[in-house]
Short mmCIF file of C-alpha atoms and ligand atoms in Angstrom, two decimals:
data_model
loop_
_atom_site.label_atom_id
_atom_site.label_comp_id
_atom_site.label_asym_id
_atom_site.label_seq_id
_atom_site.Cartn_x
_atom_site.Cartn_y
_atom_site.Cartn_z
CA MET A 14 62.35 -152.22 -5.26
CA ILE A 15 65.64 -152.12 -7.17
CA VAL A 16 67.48 -148.80 -7.52
CA GLY A 17 69.74 -148.84 -10.57
CA ALA A 18 68.59 -150.35 -13.88
CA GLY A 19 72.01 -151.59 -14.99
CA GLN A 20 73.69 -155.00 -15.19
CA ALA A 21 73.00 -156.01 -11.57
CA GLY A 22 69.50 -154.50 -11.38
CA HIS A 23 68.39 -156.24 -14.59
CA ALA A 24 69.96 -159.53 -13.48
CA LEU A 25 68.11 -159.41 -10.15
CA ALA A 26 64.70 -158.65 -11.71
CA SER A 27 65.08 -161.32 -14.41
CA THR A 28 66.45 -163.96 -12.01
CA LEU A 29 63.60 -163.38 -9.58
CA ARG A 30 61.00 -163.75 -12.32
CA ARG A 31 62.72 -166.81 -13.82
CA ARG A 32 62.67 -168.50 -10.42
CA GLY A 33 58.99 -167.79 -9.82
CA TYR A 34 58.98 -164.68 -7.62
CA ALA A 35 55.37 -163.48 -7.80
CA ASP A 36 55.42 -160.15 -5.92
CA PRO A 37 55.72 -156.77 -7.71
CA ILE A 38 59.20 -155.73 -8.91
CA THR A 39 60.08 -152.10 -9.65
CA LEU A 40 63.35 -151.20 -11.34
CA VAL A 41 64.20 -147.49 -11.11
CA GLY A 42 66.99 -146.11 -13.29
CA ASP A 43 68.25 -142.60 -13.92
CA GLU A 44 69.26 -143.36 -17.52
CA GLU A 45 66.73 -143.03 -20.37
CA ALA A 46 67.72 -146.33 -22.00
CA LEU A 47 66.34 -149.70 -20.95
CA PRO A 48 68.97 -151.78 -19.07
CA TYR A 49 72.05 -152.38 -21.21
CA GLN A 50 75.46 -154.00 -20.89
CA ARG A 51 78.55 -151.80 -20.70
CA PRO A 52 81.43 -154.06 -21.88
CA PRO A 53 80.79 -153.42 -25.62
CA LEU A 54 80.92 -149.65 -25.01
CA SER A 55 84.73 -149.74 -24.92
CA LYS A 56 85.07 -152.50 -27.53
CA ALA A 57 82.77 -153.20 -30.53
CA CYS A 58 80.68 -150.02 -30.09
CA LEU A 59 83.77 -147.83 -30.54
CA ILE A 60 84.55 -149.48 -33.85
CA ASP A 61 81.07 -149.88 -35.33
CA ASP A 62 78.00 -148.64 -33.47
CA GLY A 63 75.67 -150.99 -35.35
CA ALA A 64 77.85 -154.07 -34.79
CA VAL A 65 76.37 -155.10 -31.48
CA SER A 66 73.12 -154.78 -29.57
CA VAL A 67 73.79 -153.76 -25.98
CA ALA A 68 70.26 -154.25 -24.63
CA LEU A 69 70.11 -156.77 -21.78
CA GLY A 70 66.64 -157.88 -22.77
CA PRO A 71 64.10 -157.25 -25.52
CA ALA A 72 62.02 -154.09 -24.93
CA GLU A 73 58.84 -156.13 -24.36
CA TYR A 74 60.53 -158.34 -21.71
CA TYR A 75 59.66 -156.05 -18.82
CA GLU A 76 55.98 -155.83 -19.69
CA THR A 77 55.56 -159.53 -20.38
CA HIS A 78 57.34 -160.39 -17.12
CA ASP A 79 55.51 -157.79 -15.04
CA VAL A 80 58.60 -155.76 -14.13
CA THR A 81 57.83 -152.05 -13.75
CA VAL A 82 60.74 -150.06 -15.19
CA LEU A 83 60.91 -146.36 -14.32
CA ARG A 84 63.38 -144.77 -16.76
CA GLY A 85 65.09 -141.42 -16.44
CA LYS A 86 64.16 -141.24 -12.75
CA THR A 87 66.70 -140.65 -10.01
CA VAL A 88 66.03 -141.91 -6.52
CA ILE A 89 67.06 -138.96 -4.38
CA ARG A 90 66.23 -140.24 -0.91
CA VAL A 91 65.69 -143.45 1.00
CA ASN A 92 63.40 -143.16 4.01
CA ALA A 93 64.56 -146.33 5.73
CA GLY A 94 62.29 -145.87 8.76
CA GLU A 95 59.14 -145.76 6.63
CA GLN A 96 60.53 -148.10 3.92
CA ARG A 97 59.97 -145.63 1.08
CA VAL A 98 62.13 -144.17 -1.69
CA GLU A 99 61.63 -140.69 -3.07
CA LEU A 100 62.16 -139.93 -6.75
CA CYS A 101 63.37 -136.70 -8.34
CA SER A 102 59.85 -136.34 -9.78
CA GLY A 103 58.42 -136.01 -6.27
CA GLU A 104 56.83 -139.48 -6.16
CA ALA A 105 57.34 -141.64 -3.08
CA LEU A 106 57.29 -145.42 -3.54
CA PRO A 107 57.03 -147.99 -0.75
CA TYR A 108 59.23 -151.09 -0.56
CA GLN A 109 59.31 -154.34 1.37
CA HIS A 110 62.91 -154.94 0.42
CA LEU A 111 65.21 -152.41 -1.25
CA VAL A 112 68.23 -153.39 -3.35
CA LEU A 113 70.83 -150.75 -4.15
CA ALA A 114 72.37 -151.55 -7.54
CA THR A 115 73.62 -148.05 -8.25
CA GLY A 116 76.94 -148.99 -9.89
CA SER A 117 79.87 -146.62 -10.08
CA VAL A 118 81.01 -143.47 -11.88
CA PRO A 119 84.33 -142.71 -13.57
CA ARG A 120 86.79 -141.06 -11.21
CA LYS A 121 87.27 -137.38 -12.06
CA LEU A 122 90.69 -135.86 -12.54
CA ALA A 123 91.13 -132.65 -10.59
CA ILE A 124 93.22 -130.87 -13.21
CA GLU A 125 92.74 -127.78 -15.35
CA GLY A 126 90.97 -128.34 -18.66
CA VAL A 127 88.82 -131.40 -17.91
CA ASP A 128 85.69 -129.51 -19.01
CA LEU A 129 87.04 -128.67 -22.48
CA ASP A 130 85.26 -130.05 -25.55
CA GLY A 131 86.89 -133.24 -26.74
CA VAL A 132 87.62 -134.52 -23.21
CA HIS A 133 85.71 -137.70 -22.37
CA MET A 134 85.15 -140.32 -19.72
CA LEU A 135 83.44 -143.65 -20.48
CA ARG A 136 80.54 -145.18 -18.60
CA THR A 137 77.34 -144.75 -20.63
CA LEU A 138 76.04 -145.32 -24.16
CA GLU A 139 76.17 -141.56 -24.76
CA HIS A 140 79.82 -141.42 -23.66
CA SER A 141 80.67 -144.29 -26.01
CA SER A 142 78.95 -142.62 -29.00
CA ALA A 143 80.73 -139.33 -28.28
CA ILE A 144 84.13 -141.06 -28.11
CA ARG A 145 83.48 -143.02 -31.32
CA GLU A 146 82.51 -139.87 -33.22
CA GLY A 147 85.38 -137.88 -31.74
CA THR A 148 87.93 -140.60 -32.49
CA GLN A 149 86.78 -141.12 -36.06
CA ASN A 150 87.22 -137.40 -36.77
CA ALA A 151 90.54 -137.10 -34.91
CA ASP A 152 94.12 -137.40 -36.13
CA ARG A 153 95.48 -138.05 -32.62
CA ILE A 154 93.90 -139.11 -29.38
CA ALA A 155 95.45 -139.34 -25.94
CA VAL A 156 94.32 -141.71 -23.22
CA ILE A 157 95.03 -140.97 -19.56
CA GLY A 158 95.36 -144.26 -17.66
CA ALA A 159 96.49 -147.66 -19.00
CA GLY A 160 93.81 -149.68 -17.22
CA PHE A 161 91.37 -152.04 -18.93
CA ILE A 162 89.12 -149.30 -20.30
CA GLY A 163 91.95 -147.00 -21.40
CA LEU A 164 93.64 -149.83 -23.29
CA GLU A 165 90.40 -151.01 -24.90
CA VAL A 166 89.80 -147.44 -26.12
CA ALA A 167 93.40 -147.31 -27.41
CA ALA A 168 92.94 -150.60 -29.30
CA ALA A 169 89.67 -149.43 -30.88
CA ALA A 170 91.24 -146.11 -31.93
CA ARG A 171 94.22 -147.86 -33.54
CA GLN A 172 91.82 -150.15 -35.40
CA ALA A 173 90.14 -146.96 -36.74
CA GLY A 174 93.57 -145.71 -37.86
CA THR A 175 93.86 -142.91 -35.28
CA ALA A 176 97.23 -142.16 -33.64
CA VAL A 177 97.16 -142.92 -29.89
CA THR A 178 99.32 -141.90 -26.93
CA VAL A 179 98.65 -143.46 -23.52
CA VAL A 180 99.89 -141.69 -20.38
CA GLU A 181 100.27 -143.92 -17.31
CA ALA A 182 101.58 -142.93 -13.88
CA GLN A 183 102.87 -146.44 -13.12
CA THR A 184 105.65 -148.37 -14.87
CA ALA A 185 103.39 -150.89 -16.65
CA VAL A 186 99.98 -151.31 -18.26
CA MET A 187 97.03 -152.61 -16.23
CA PRO A 188 99.06 -152.06 -13.05
CA ARG A 189 98.11 -154.22 -10.04
CA VAL A 190 95.30 -156.00 -11.92
CA VAL A 191 97.31 -158.34 -14.16
CA SER A 192 100.60 -160.18 -13.71
CA GLN A 193 103.85 -158.75 -15.02
CA PRO A 194 104.22 -161.29 -17.87
CA MET A 195 100.67 -160.52 -19.06
CA ALA A 196 101.22 -156.75 -18.76
CA HIS A 197 104.40 -157.05 -20.87
CA HIS A 198 102.58 -159.03 -23.53
CA PHE A 199 99.78 -156.45 -23.83
CA ALA A 200 102.16 -153.46 -23.78
CA ASP A 201 104.27 -155.09 -26.48
CA ARG A 202 101.23 -155.76 -28.68
CA HIS A 203 99.93 -152.19 -28.28
CA SER A 204 103.37 -150.83 -29.16
CA ARG A 205 103.50 -153.02 -32.27
CA GLU A 206 100.06 -151.70 -33.24
CA GLY A 207 101.49 -148.17 -33.03
CA VAL A 208 100.36 -147.01 -29.58
CA GLU A 209 102.88 -144.69 -27.96
CA PHE A 210 103.25 -145.13 -24.17
CA VAL A 211 104.37 -142.48 -21.71
CA PHE A 212 105.01 -144.31 -18.41
CA GLU A 213 105.80 -142.82 -15.00
CA ASP A 214 104.34 -139.47 -15.92
CA VAL A 215 101.13 -137.73 -14.93
CA ALA A 216 98.75 -135.47 -16.86
CA GLU A 217 98.92 -132.14 -15.09
CA ARG A 218 96.91 -129.84 -17.37
CA LEU A 219 94.73 -130.14 -20.45
CA VAL A 220 95.47 -127.34 -22.88
CA GLY A 221 92.58 -125.81 -24.84
CA GLU A 222 92.13 -123.54 -27.81
CA ASN A 223 88.74 -121.92 -28.44
CA GLY A 224 87.18 -124.18 -25.82
CA ARG A 225 88.53 -127.42 -27.34
CA VAL A 226 91.29 -129.64 -26.05
CA VAL A 227 94.49 -129.60 -28.13
CA ALA A 228 97.10 -131.15 -25.83
CA ILE A 229 98.04 -132.66 -22.49
CA GLU A 230 100.85 -131.17 -20.45
CA THR A 231 102.51 -133.65 -18.10
CA ARG A 232 104.36 -133.26 -14.81
CA SER A 233 107.70 -133.94 -16.50
CA GLY A 234 107.06 -131.03 -18.90
CA ARG A 235 106.07 -133.12 -21.91
CA ARG A 236 103.38 -131.81 -24.30
CA ILE A 237 101.21 -134.46 -25.99
CA ASP A 238 99.11 -133.07 -28.84
CA ALA A 239 95.62 -134.59 -29.04
CA ASP A 240 92.28 -133.77 -30.69
CA VAL A 241 90.47 -136.04 -28.22
CA VAL A 242 91.42 -137.01 -24.65
CA VAL A 243 89.86 -140.00 -22.90
CA ILE A 244 90.30 -140.20 -19.13
CA GLY A 245 90.23 -143.75 -17.72
CA VAL A 246 91.58 -143.60 -14.18
CA GLY A 247 89.19 -145.92 -12.40
CA VAL A 248 85.74 -145.57 -10.90
CA GLU A 249 84.12 -144.64 -7.63
CA PRO A 250 81.09 -146.43 -6.19
CA ARG A 251 77.79 -144.54 -6.16
CA CYS A 252 77.05 -144.46 -2.45
CA GLU A 253 75.18 -141.18 -2.09
CA LEU A 254 71.84 -142.86 -1.28
CA ALA A 255 73.45 -145.21 1.22
CA VAL A 256 75.17 -142.28 2.94
CA GLN A 257 71.92 -140.33 3.06
CA ALA A 258 70.07 -143.38 4.45
CA GLY A 259 72.64 -143.72 7.23
CA LEU A 260 73.98 -147.09 6.03
CA ASP A 261 77.58 -148.11 6.66
CA VAL A 262 79.79 -146.99 3.76
CA ASP A 263 83.49 -147.72 3.30
CA ASN A 264 84.74 -147.69 -0.31
CA GLY A 265 81.25 -148.88 -1.27
CA VAL A 266 78.03 -149.77 0.49
CA VAL A 267 79.11 -152.13 3.27
CA VAL A 268 77.30 -155.49 3.10
CA ASP A 269 77.75 -158.77 4.97
CA HIS A 270 78.43 -162.21 3.47
CA ARG A 271 74.72 -162.40 2.46
CA LEU A 272 74.94 -158.96 0.76
CA LEU A 273 72.74 -157.30 3.38
CA THR A 274 73.57 -153.74 4.43
CA SER A 275 73.48 -152.51 8.02
CA ASP A 276 69.66 -152.21 7.49
CA PRO A 277 68.04 -155.69 7.28
CA HIS A 278 65.53 -154.39 4.69
CA ILE A 279 68.24 -153.14 2.29
CA SER A 280 70.73 -155.15 0.19
CA ALA A 281 73.45 -153.85 -2.15
CA ILE A 282 74.90 -155.58 -5.21
CA GLY A 283 77.27 -154.95 -8.11
CA ASP A 284 79.90 -152.23 -8.45
CA CYS A 285 78.57 -150.27 -5.46
CA ALA A 286 78.81 -153.10 -2.89
CA SER A 287 81.80 -153.67 -0.59
CA PHE A 288 81.62 -157.27 0.61
CA PRO A 289 83.72 -159.75 2.61
CA SER A 290 85.26 -161.92 -0.10
CA PRO A 291 86.29 -165.51 0.57
CA TRP A 292 88.71 -165.15 -2.39
CA GLY A 293 90.63 -162.01 -1.47
CA ALA A 294 92.16 -160.39 1.53
CA GLY A 295 89.16 -159.12 3.48
CA ARG A 296 86.57 -156.73 2.10
CA VAL A 297 86.53 -156.02 -1.65
CA ARG A 298 84.48 -154.21 -4.25
CA LEU A 299 84.51 -155.78 -7.71
CA GLU A 300 83.68 -154.07 -10.98
CA SER A 301 82.71 -156.92 -13.28
CA VAL A 302 79.74 -158.42 -15.04
CA GLN A 303 80.31 -161.72 -13.20
CA ASN A 304 80.09 -160.01 -9.83
CA ALA A 305 76.96 -158.04 -10.76
CA VAL A 306 75.15 -161.13 -12.09
CA ASP A 307 76.25 -163.56 -9.35
CA GLN A 308 75.45 -161.11 -6.55
CA ALA A 309 72.01 -160.59 -8.10
CA ALA A 310 71.52 -164.38 -8.08
CA CYS A 311 72.57 -164.57 -4.41
CA VAL A 312 70.07 -161.88 -3.35
CA ALA A 313 67.35 -163.46 -5.52
CA SER A 314 67.88 -166.76 -3.68
CA ARG A 315 67.59 -165.05 -0.31
CA LEU A 316 64.38 -163.23 -1.33
CA LEU A 317 62.99 -166.61 -2.42
CA GLY A 318 63.79 -168.15 0.96
CA ASP A 319 67.05 -169.92 0.09
CA ASP A 320 69.55 -167.99 2.20
CA GLY A 321 73.29 -168.48 1.77
CA PRO A 322 76.60 -166.65 1.63
CA TYR A 323 77.97 -165.02 -1.52
CA GLU A 324 81.01 -167.03 -2.55
CA ALA A 325 81.00 -167.12 -6.37
CA VAL A 326 84.42 -167.44 -8.03
CA PRO A 327 85.39 -163.99 -9.36
CA TRP A 328 86.30 -163.75 -13.03
CA PHE A 329 86.78 -160.97 -15.54
CA TRP A 330 87.60 -160.48 -19.21
CA THR A 331 89.08 -157.82 -21.47
CA ASP A 332 89.35 -157.83 -25.28
CA GLN A 333 92.03 -155.76 -27.02
CA TYR A 334 92.65 -156.38 -30.75
CA ASP A 335 92.41 -160.17 -31.05
CA LEU A 336 93.78 -160.64 -27.52
CA LYS A 337 91.03 -162.11 -25.36
CA LEU A 338 92.17 -162.23 -21.75
CA LYS A 339 90.18 -163.99 -19.05
CA ILE A 340 91.14 -163.86 -15.39
CA ALA A 341 89.78 -166.39 -12.88
CA GLY A 342 90.16 -165.77 -9.16
CA ASP A 343 91.42 -162.75 -7.23
CA ILE A 344 95.09 -162.60 -8.20
CA SER A 345 95.74 -159.16 -6.76
CA GLY A 346 98.05 -160.28 -3.93
CA HIS A 347 100.22 -162.73 -5.89
CA ASP A 348 103.95 -163.05 -5.19
CA GLU A 349 104.78 -165.85 -7.66
CA THR A 350 103.79 -166.44 -11.28
CA ILE A 351 104.25 -169.46 -13.55
CA VAL A 352 103.81 -168.99 -17.28
CA VAL A 353 102.42 -171.99 -19.17
CA GLU A 354 102.88 -171.68 -22.93
CA THR A 355 100.61 -173.39 -25.45
CA GLY A 356 103.01 -173.14 -28.39
CA ARG A 357 100.46 -171.03 -30.27
CA PRO A 358 101.05 -167.29 -30.77
CA ASP A 359 99.22 -164.99 -28.35
CA SER A 360 98.09 -167.95 -26.28
CA PHE A 361 99.44 -168.72 -22.82
CA SER A 362 98.40 -168.79 -19.16
CA VAL A 363 99.86 -167.23 -16.05
CA TYR A 364 99.19 -169.09 -12.78
CA CYS A 365 99.38 -166.84 -9.72
CA PHE A 366 100.29 -167.87 -6.16
CA ALA A 367 100.74 -166.11 -2.81
CA ASP A 368 102.84 -167.88 -0.16
CA GLY A 369 102.50 -171.02 -2.27
CA VAL A 370 98.68 -170.87 -2.28
CA PHE A 371 97.00 -170.87 -5.69
CA LEU A 372 95.00 -167.64 -6.22
CA GLY A 373 93.90 -167.91 -9.83
CA ALA A 374 95.11 -167.70 -13.41
CA GLU A 375 95.08 -165.47 -16.46
CA SER A 376 94.29 -167.25 -19.72
CA LEU A 377 95.02 -165.55 -23.02
CA ASN A 378 92.91 -166.76 -25.95
CA GLN A 379 92.12 -170.02 -24.13
CA VAL A 380 88.50 -170.35 -23.03
CA PRO A 381 88.53 -174.07 -22.05
CA GLU A 382 91.58 -173.56 -19.79
CA HIS A 383 89.89 -170.57 -18.16
CA MET A 384 86.76 -172.64 -17.50
CA ALA A 385 88.89 -175.41 -15.98
CA VAL A 386 90.63 -172.94 -13.65
CA ARG A 387 87.24 -171.66 -12.52
CA ARG A 388 86.25 -175.26 -11.72
CA ILE A 389 89.48 -175.81 -9.77
CA LEU A 390 88.79 -172.68 -7.71
CA LYS A 391 85.11 -173.49 -7.18
CA GLN A 392 85.91 -177.02 -6.02
CA LYS A 393 88.67 -175.58 -3.80
CA THR A 394 90.98 -178.16 -5.32
CA ALA A 395 94.54 -177.79 -4.07
CA LEU A 396 97.01 -176.82 -6.79
CA SER A 397 100.71 -176.33 -6.14
CA ALA A 398 103.31 -174.45 -8.14
CA ASP A 399 105.16 -177.76 -8.69
CA GLN A 400 102.05 -179.33 -10.22
CA VAL A 401 101.72 -176.39 -12.63
CA ARG A 402 105.43 -176.61 -13.53
CA ASP A 403 105.00 -180.28 -14.53
CA PRO A 404 105.17 -180.36 -18.38
CA GLU A 405 102.21 -182.78 -18.33
CA PHE A 406 100.01 -180.37 -16.33
CA SER A 407 96.53 -179.89 -17.76
CA PRO A 408 94.01 -177.74 -15.83
CA LYS A 409 91.13 -179.69 -17.38
CA ALA A 410 92.54 -183.04 -16.22
CA HIS A 411 93.35 -181.56 -12.78
CA ALA A 412 89.80 -180.23 -12.38
CA ARG A 413 88.34 -183.60 -13.45
CA ALA A 414 90.67 -185.71 -11.35
CA GLU A 415 90.07 -183.69 -8.21
CA ALA A 416 86.32 -183.10 -8.69
CA PRO A 417 84.26 -184.11 -5.67
CA ALA A 418 82.31 -187.34 -6.23
C1 FAD B 8 83.13 -149.16 -20.77
C2 FAD B 8 83.05 -150.33 -19.82
C3 FAD B 8 83.58 -151.56 -20.19
C4 FAD B 8 83.50 -152.65 -19.33
N1 FAD B 8 84.02 -153.85 -19.73
C5 FAD B 8 83.92 -154.92 -18.91
C6 FAD B 8 84.42 -156.18 -19.31
O1 FAD B 8 84.99 -156.33 -20.39
N2 FAD B 8 84.25 -157.24 -18.47
C7 FAD B 8 83.62 -157.11 -17.26
O2 FAD B 8 83.47 -158.10 -16.52
N3 FAD B 8 83.16 -155.90 -16.84
C8 FAD B 8 83.29 -154.82 -17.63
N4 FAD B 8 82.81 -153.60 -17.22
C9 FAD B 8 82.26 -153.47 -15.86
C10 FAD B 8 80.78 -153.85 -15.81
O3 FAD B 8 80.07 -153.30 -16.89
C11 FAD B 8 80.21 -153.36 -14.49
O4 FAD B 8 80.91 -154.02 -13.46
C12 FAD B 8 78.71 -153.61 -14.38
O5 FAD B 8 78.01 -152.80 -15.29
C13 FAD B 8 78.25 -153.31 -12.96
O6 FAD B 8 76.86 -153.43 -12.91
P1 FAD B 8 76.02 -152.52 -11.88
O7 FAD B 8 74.60 -152.86 -12.11
O8 FAD B 8 76.62 -152.62 -10.54
O9 FAD B 8 76.29 -151.02 -12.38
P2 FAD B 8 75.76 -150.32 -13.69
O10 FAD B 8 75.67 -151.28 -14.81
O11 FAD B 8 76.59 -149.10 -13.86
O12 FAD B 8 74.26 -149.88 -13.32
C14 FAD B 8 73.98 -148.95 -12.31
C15 FAD B 8 72.82 -148.09 -12.77
O13 FAD B 8 72.27 -147.41 -11.65
C16 FAD B 8 71.95 -146.08 -12.04
N5 FAD B 8 71.80 -145.27 -10.81
C17 FAD B 8 72.77 -144.92 -9.94
N6 FAD B 8 72.25 -144.19 -8.92
C18 FAD B 8 70.92 -144.08 -9.16
C19 FAD B 8 69.84 -143.44 -8.49
N7 FAD B 8 70.03 -142.77 -7.34
N8 FAD B 8 68.60 -143.50 -9.02
C20 FAD B 8 68.38 -144.20 -10.18
N9 FAD B 8 69.36 -144.83 -10.86
C21 FAD B 8 70.61 -144.77 -10.36
C22 FAD B 8 73.14 -145.73 -12.93
O14 FAD B 8 72.92 -144.60 -13.73
C23 FAD B 8 73.25 -147.01 -13.76
O15 FAD B 8 72.37 -146.98 -14.85
C24 FAD B 8 82.89 -152.49 -18.06
C25 FAD B 8 82.38 -151.24 -17.67
C26 FAD B 8 82.46 -150.17 -18.54
C27 FAD B 8 81.92 -148.82 -18.12
#
């Protein structure tokens, strides 16, 4: 029984079937759509709705692979003692093993005006359609938060010719999640595309007229006129079922290195799971397609009798204009960066270290280098700052040379 028919839930069901799992699989989701991927919602879908199919599998997949999908149904209660889940419709369904893949929700801003028309957050297909329509009919939009999603929305809006202002409380874009050189490069590109940034300021009130947003007022007293406001200030894990079931919860559903919760009959995967990461400092919760898919694969292996710890190399991507950034490893605690230029415009890497230990690298418009860095991390190949500074350094050669026999 999988609760949450999103990226992780779909990956678990399809991986189990691909590897020969023969028992019944039920995928319960509270959205009406069949499982779909979210990354295009803040990228291609905002520019042209018809440009990309977001479905994770063809509609007939679930029937032909004997996966029961219950759409538009919320699981409201887990009865862990009796191994049953209860749906909003009143049905109760038994499980042998339950996997929570409930994802996350956009963090709400507790300020006046967030319920006005024209104010959006972005998580679902419906949100994406509403933002696309709103942006195409707007002269000016404002984005609160210069994280990945806020900047992807800003890039899409500029490509549609709409004026964009981004308000960010910190001093840089994508604060804490990318290195300073990479943040500068993206901020510079957005500025050249016409995005106006307001740093070190906070949206304090959304101003409305006749029920519709018309402006943001900030703490410093600035007024930013906007026909549409998109709030992108992070997400919060959906833990309500875990809390109700009495499972351990701490910034996510607490799981061990095998992704098992404090109940041996319940696992948790994807955005909602807080796990002990071999790549970061202690317990982390990752919001990425890689994490959702690899955690699904780890739990599938366990359910098929091949138990092992979750230790996949974390990686992430974001696309803004023609800037395609890929990040390998958990670089969040870095204290040293080395920029490696390629000589091509908009194409360089930033290698990140903490106390001299290699954490990972950001690769801009360089897929082969990114893949090589992932291999270096997976092989646990040592890499020093001096090796990266060597003008002859090539991550591909380093990964090959140091690959285990
Ligand atoms: C706009 C956007 C852009 C993104 N871009 C990128 C990107 O470029 N690169 C990247 O790596 N990642 C990106 N991500 C993150 C990535 O999509 C998520 O990390 C991934 O979807 C997590 O998968 P999940 O299955 O844990 O959660 P989800 O895909 O959110 O699925 C969880 C599902 O569970 C449902 N659910 C929750 N509670 C219940 C319940 N009680 N009963 C029934 N159903 C329930 C939810 O409604 C949802 O459908 C993006 C996310 C968004 C929103």
